[in-house]
PDB file of C-alpha atoms in Angstrom:
ATOM      1  CA  UNK Z  90      15.949  -7.783  -6.292  1.00 83.00           C
ATOM      2  CA  UNK Z  91      12.245  -7.754  -5.419  1.00 90.00           C
ATOM      3  CA  UNK Z  92       9.466  -7.339  -7.944  1.00 95.00           C
ATOM      4  CA  UNK Z  93       6.135  -5.894  -6.805  1.00 97.00           C
ATOM      5  CA  UNK Z  94       2.983  -6.068  -8.904  1.00 97.00           C
ATOM      6  CA  UNK Z  95      -0.207  -4.328  -7.813  1.00 98.00           C
ATOM      7  CA  UNK Z  96      -3.708  -5.229  -8.894  1.00 97.00           C
ATOM      8  CA  UNK Z  97      -7.295  -4.464  -7.972  1.00 98.00           C
ATOM      9  CA  UNK Z  98      -7.628  -0.822  -8.886  1.00 97.00           C
ATOM     10  CA  UNK Z  99     -10.603   0.537 -10.776  1.00 97.00           C
ATOM     11  CA  UNK Z 100     -13.550   2.898 -10.794  1.00 98.00           C
ATOM     12  CA  UNK Z 101     -15.948   2.892  -7.850  1.00 98.00           C
ATOM     13  CA  UNK Z 102     -18.646   5.185  -6.562  1.00 98.00           C
ATOM     14  CA  UNK Z 103     -18.224   7.091  -3.330  1.00 98.00           C
ATOM     15  CA  UNK Z 104     -19.081   4.869  -0.390  1.00 98.00           C
ATOM     16  CA  UNK Z 105     -17.991   1.758  -2.231  1.00 98.00           C
ATOM     17  CA  UNK Z 106     -15.130  -0.661  -1.630  1.00 98.00           C
ATOM     18  CA  UNK Z 107     -12.083  -1.980  -3.430  1.00 98.00           C
ATOM     19  CA  UNK Z 108      -9.405  -4.457  -2.489  1.00 98.00           C
ATOM     20  CA  UNK Z 109      -5.878  -3.902  -3.739  1.00 98.00           C
ATOM     21  CA  UNK Z 110      -3.311  -6.674  -3.820  1.00 98.00           C
ATOM     22  CA  UNK Z 111       0.436  -6.645  -4.264  1.00 98.00           C
ATOM     23  CA  UNK Z 112       2.298  -9.779  -5.280  1.00 97.00           C
ATOM     24  CA  UNK Z 113       5.986  -9.913  -4.402  1.00 96.00           C
ATOM     25  CA  UNK Z 114       8.718 -12.094  -5.830  1.00 92.00           C
ATOM     26  CA  UNK Z 115      12.471 -12.391  -5.615  1.00 79.00           C
ATOM     27  CA  UNK Z 116      13.404 -12.504  -1.938  1.00 80.00           C
ATOM     28  CA  UNK Z 117      12.061 -13.994   1.314  1.00 88.00           C
ATOM     29  CA  UNK Z 118       8.900 -11.948   1.714  1.00 90.00           C
ATOM     30  CA  UNK Z 119       8.857 -11.973   5.489  1.00 90.00           C
ATOM     31  CA  UNK Z 120      12.164 -10.061   5.536  1.00 91.00           C
ATOM     32  CA  UNK Z 121      10.400  -6.984   4.188  1.00 94.00           C
ATOM     33  CA  UNK Z 122       8.187  -4.428   5.779  1.00 96.00           C
ATOM     34  CA  UNK Z 123       5.450  -3.555   3.286  1.00 97.00           C
ATOM     35  CA  UNK Z 124       3.557  -0.386   2.681  1.00 97.00           C
ATOM     36  CA  UNK Z 125       0.950   1.268   0.526  1.00 98.00           C
ATOM     37  CA  UNK Z 126       1.377   4.807  -0.730  1.00 98.00           C
ATOM     38  CA  UNK Z 127      -0.713   6.893  -3.089  1.00 98.00           C
ATOM     39  CA  UNK Z 128      -0.234   9.806  -5.406  1.00 98.00           C
ATOM     40  CA  UNK Z 129      -3.082  11.993  -6.571  1.00 97.00           C
ATOM     41  CA  UNK Z 130      -2.776  14.167  -9.676  1.00 93.00           C
ATOM     42  CA  UNK Z 131      -0.611  17.174  -8.985  1.00 95.00           C
ATOM     43  CA  UNK Z 132       0.292  16.027  -5.493  1.00 97.00           C
ATOM     44  CA  UNK Z 133       3.236  14.323  -3.856  1.00 97.00           C
ATOM     45  CA  UNK Z 134       3.231  10.639  -3.060  1.00 97.00           C
ATOM     46  CA  UNK Z 135       1.910  10.072   0.443  1.00 97.00           C
ATOM     47  CA  UNK Z 136       1.859   7.317   3.020  1.00 98.00           C
ATOM     48  CA  UNK Z 137      -1.315   5.236   3.382  1.00 98.00           C
ATOM     49  CA  UNK Z 138      -0.510   2.151   5.476  1.00 98.00           C
ATOM     50  CA  UNK Z 139       2.349  -0.081   6.542  1.00 98.00           C
ATOM     51  CA  UNK Z 140       2.707  -3.562   8.016  1.00 97.00           C
ATOM     52  CA  UNK Z 141       5.776  -5.188   9.554  1.00 96.00           C
ATOM     53  CA  UNK Z 142       7.286  -8.434   8.319  1.00 94.00           C
ATOM     54  CA  UNK Z 143       5.448 -10.580  10.846  1.00 93.00           C
ATOM     55  CA  UNK Z 144       2.235  -8.586  10.523  1.00 94.00           C
ATOM     56  CA  UNK Z 145       2.329  -7.570  14.166  1.00 95.00           C
ATOM     57  CA  UNK Z 146       2.814  -3.843  13.686  1.00 96.00           C
ATOM     58  CA  UNK Z 147       0.480  -1.760  11.547  1.00 97.00           C
ATOM     59  CA  UNK Z 148       0.109   1.970  11.055  1.00 97.00           C
ATOM     60  CA  UNK Z 149      -2.325   4.022   8.986  1.00 98.00           C
ATOM     61  CA  UNK Z 150      -2.474   7.571   7.778  1.00 98.00           C
ATOM     62  CA  UNK Z 151      -5.096   9.538   9.681  1.00 98.00           C
ATOM     63  CA  UNK Z 152      -7.004  10.123   6.454  1.00 97.00           C
ATOM     64  CA  UNK Z 153      -7.721   6.399   5.995  1.00 98.00           C
ATOM     65  CA  UNK Z 154      -7.850   5.150   9.586  1.00 98.00           C
ATOM     66  CA  UNK Z 155     -11.051   3.220  10.236  1.00 98.00           C
ATOM     67  CA  UNK Z 156     -11.774   2.799   6.513  1.00 98.00           C
ATOM     68  CA  UNK Z 157      -8.736   0.941   5.150  1.00 98.00           C
ATOM     69  CA  UNK Z 158      -7.206  -2.317   6.371  1.00 98.00           C
ATOM     70  CA  UNK Z 159      -3.752  -3.594   5.435  1.00 98.00           C
ATOM     71  CA  UNK Z 160      -2.896  -7.274   5.703  1.00 98.00           C
ATOM     72  CA  UNK Z 161      -0.278  -9.675   4.461  1.00 97.00           C
ATOM     73  CA  UNK Z 162      -0.040 -13.373   3.687  1.00 96.00           C
ATOM     74  CA  UNK Z 163       3.568 -14.472   4.064  1.00 95.00           C
ATOM     75  CA  UNK Z 164       2.764 -17.910   2.669  1.00 94.00           C
ATOM     76  CA  UNK Z 165       1.548 -16.368  -0.577  1.00 95.00           C
ATOM     77  CA  UNK Z 166       3.968 -13.395  -0.671  1.00 96.00           C
ATOM     78  CA  UNK Z 167       1.147 -10.903  -0.917  1.00 97.00           C
ATOM     79  CA  UNK Z 168       0.028  -7.763   0.835  1.00 98.00           C
ATOM     80  CA  UNK Z 169      -3.484  -6.382   0.512  1.00 98.00           C
ATOM     81  CA  UNK Z 170      -5.302  -3.146   1.180  1.00 98.00           C
ATOM     82  CA  UNK Z 171      -9.041  -3.375   1.806  1.00 98.00           C
ATOM     83  CA  UNK Z 172     -10.571   0.027   1.168  1.00 98.00           C
ATOM     84  CA  UNK Z 173     -14.078   0.728   2.407  1.00 98.00           C
ATOM     85  CA  UNK Z 174     -16.231   3.857   2.499  1.00 98.00           C
ATOM     86  CA  UNK Z 175     -14.227   5.312  -0.344  1.00 98.00           C
ATOM     87  CA  UNK Z 176     -14.291   9.038  -0.943  1.00 98.00           C
ATOM     88  CA  UNK Z 177     -13.501  11.070  -4.065  1.00 97.00           C
ATOM     89  CA  UNK Z 178     -10.369  12.333  -2.305  1.00 97.00           C
ATOM     90  CA  UNK Z 179      -9.073   8.757  -2.221  1.00 98.00           C
ATOM     91  CA  UNK Z 180      -8.639   8.945  -5.994  1.00 98.00           C
ATOM     92  CA  UNK Z 181      -4.978   8.300  -6.764  1.00 98.00           C
ATOM     93  CA  UNK Z 182      -2.471   5.858  -8.117  1.00 98.00           C
ATOM     94  CA  UNK Z 183      -1.739   3.406  -5.312  1.00 98.00           C
ATOM     95  CA  UNK Z 184       1.758   2.003  -4.985  1.00 98.00           C
ATOM     96  CA  UNK Z 185       3.051  -1.006  -3.108  1.00 98.00           C
ATOM     97  CA  UNK Z 186       6.432  -0.604  -1.406  1.00 97.00           C
ATOM     98  CA  UNK Z 187       8.920  -2.930   0.264  1.00 96.00           C
ATOM     99  CA  UNK Z 188      11.892  -2.228   2.478  1.00 95.00           C
ATOM    100  CA  UNK Z 189      14.321  -4.511   4.280  1.00 91.00           C
ATOM    101  CA  UNK Z 190      16.067  -1.975   6.479  1.00 89.00           C
ATOM    102  CA  UNK Z 191      13.288  -0.640   8.640  1.00 87.00           C
ATOM    103  CA  UNK Z 192      10.655  -2.044  10.962  1.00 85.00           C
ATOM    104  CA  UNK Z 193       7.940   0.089   9.363  1.00 90.00           C
ATOM    105  CA  UNK Z 194       7.834   2.578   6.519  1.00 93.00           C
ATOM    106  CA  UNK Z 195       6.059   5.870   7.005  1.00 91.00           C
ATOM    107  CA  UNK Z 196       7.521   8.013   4.249  1.00 90.00           C
ATOM    108  CA  UNK Z 197       8.780   7.670   0.696  1.00 90.00           C
ATOM    109  CA  UNK Z 198      12.438   8.361   1.422  1.00 89.00           C
ATOM    110  CA  UNK Z 199      14.901   5.590   0.622  1.00 87.00           C
ATOM    111  CA  UNK Z 200      12.431   2.783   0.095  1.00 92.00           C
ATOM    112  CA  UNK Z 201      14.070  -0.234  -1.494  1.00 90.00           C
ATOM    113  CA  UNK Z 202      11.407  -1.299  -3.972  1.00 95.00           C
ATOM    114  CA  UNK Z 203       8.268   0.092  -5.572  1.00 97.00           C
ATOM    115  CA  UNK Z 204       5.574  -1.383  -7.724  1.00 97.00           C
ATOM    116  CA  UNK Z 205       4.325   0.412 -10.818  1.00 98.00           C
ATOM    117  CA  UNK Z 206       1.026   1.356  -9.246  1.00 98.00           C
ATOM    118  CA  UNK Z 207      -2.667   0.778  -9.789  1.00 98.00           C
ATOM    119  CA  UNK Z 208      -5.207   3.524 -10.390  1.00 98.00           C
ATOM    120  CA  UNK Z 209      -8.153   3.978  -8.048  1.00 98.00           C
ATOM    121  CA  UNK Z 210     -10.854   6.404  -9.137  1.00 98.00           C
ATOM    122  CA  UNK Z 211     -13.724   7.268  -6.802  1.00 98.00           C
ATOM    123  CA  UNK Z 212     -16.630   9.099  -8.387  1.00 97.00           C
ATOM    124  CA  UNK Z 213     -18.945  11.365  -6.426  1.00 94.00           C
TER     125      UNK Z 213
END
């Protein structure tokens, strides 16, 4: 069992920055590919970014490419999402995800573990 706890959400003005963190516990962290997803009100949960266990492979959704940066610290069992140049359309609950069966995670199907989410609100 893996527990994921997100933090760092909040209210920010458009153009501002936030840094989300996800602390993992329960299993060797490096065995898991990690990802960030988000779900806006009335919409389906969507992929944001993913990073492989060794940090060597990273993918971003087109909507956040160039603005968001995912990183992980395997010594501290954490994964982070630095979000810059935030837009009102980035408003959503952001979820941390972990999976041991894939090299990267690009969709919500069959993911092993989810955090409970942290709310990011970007005002215009």
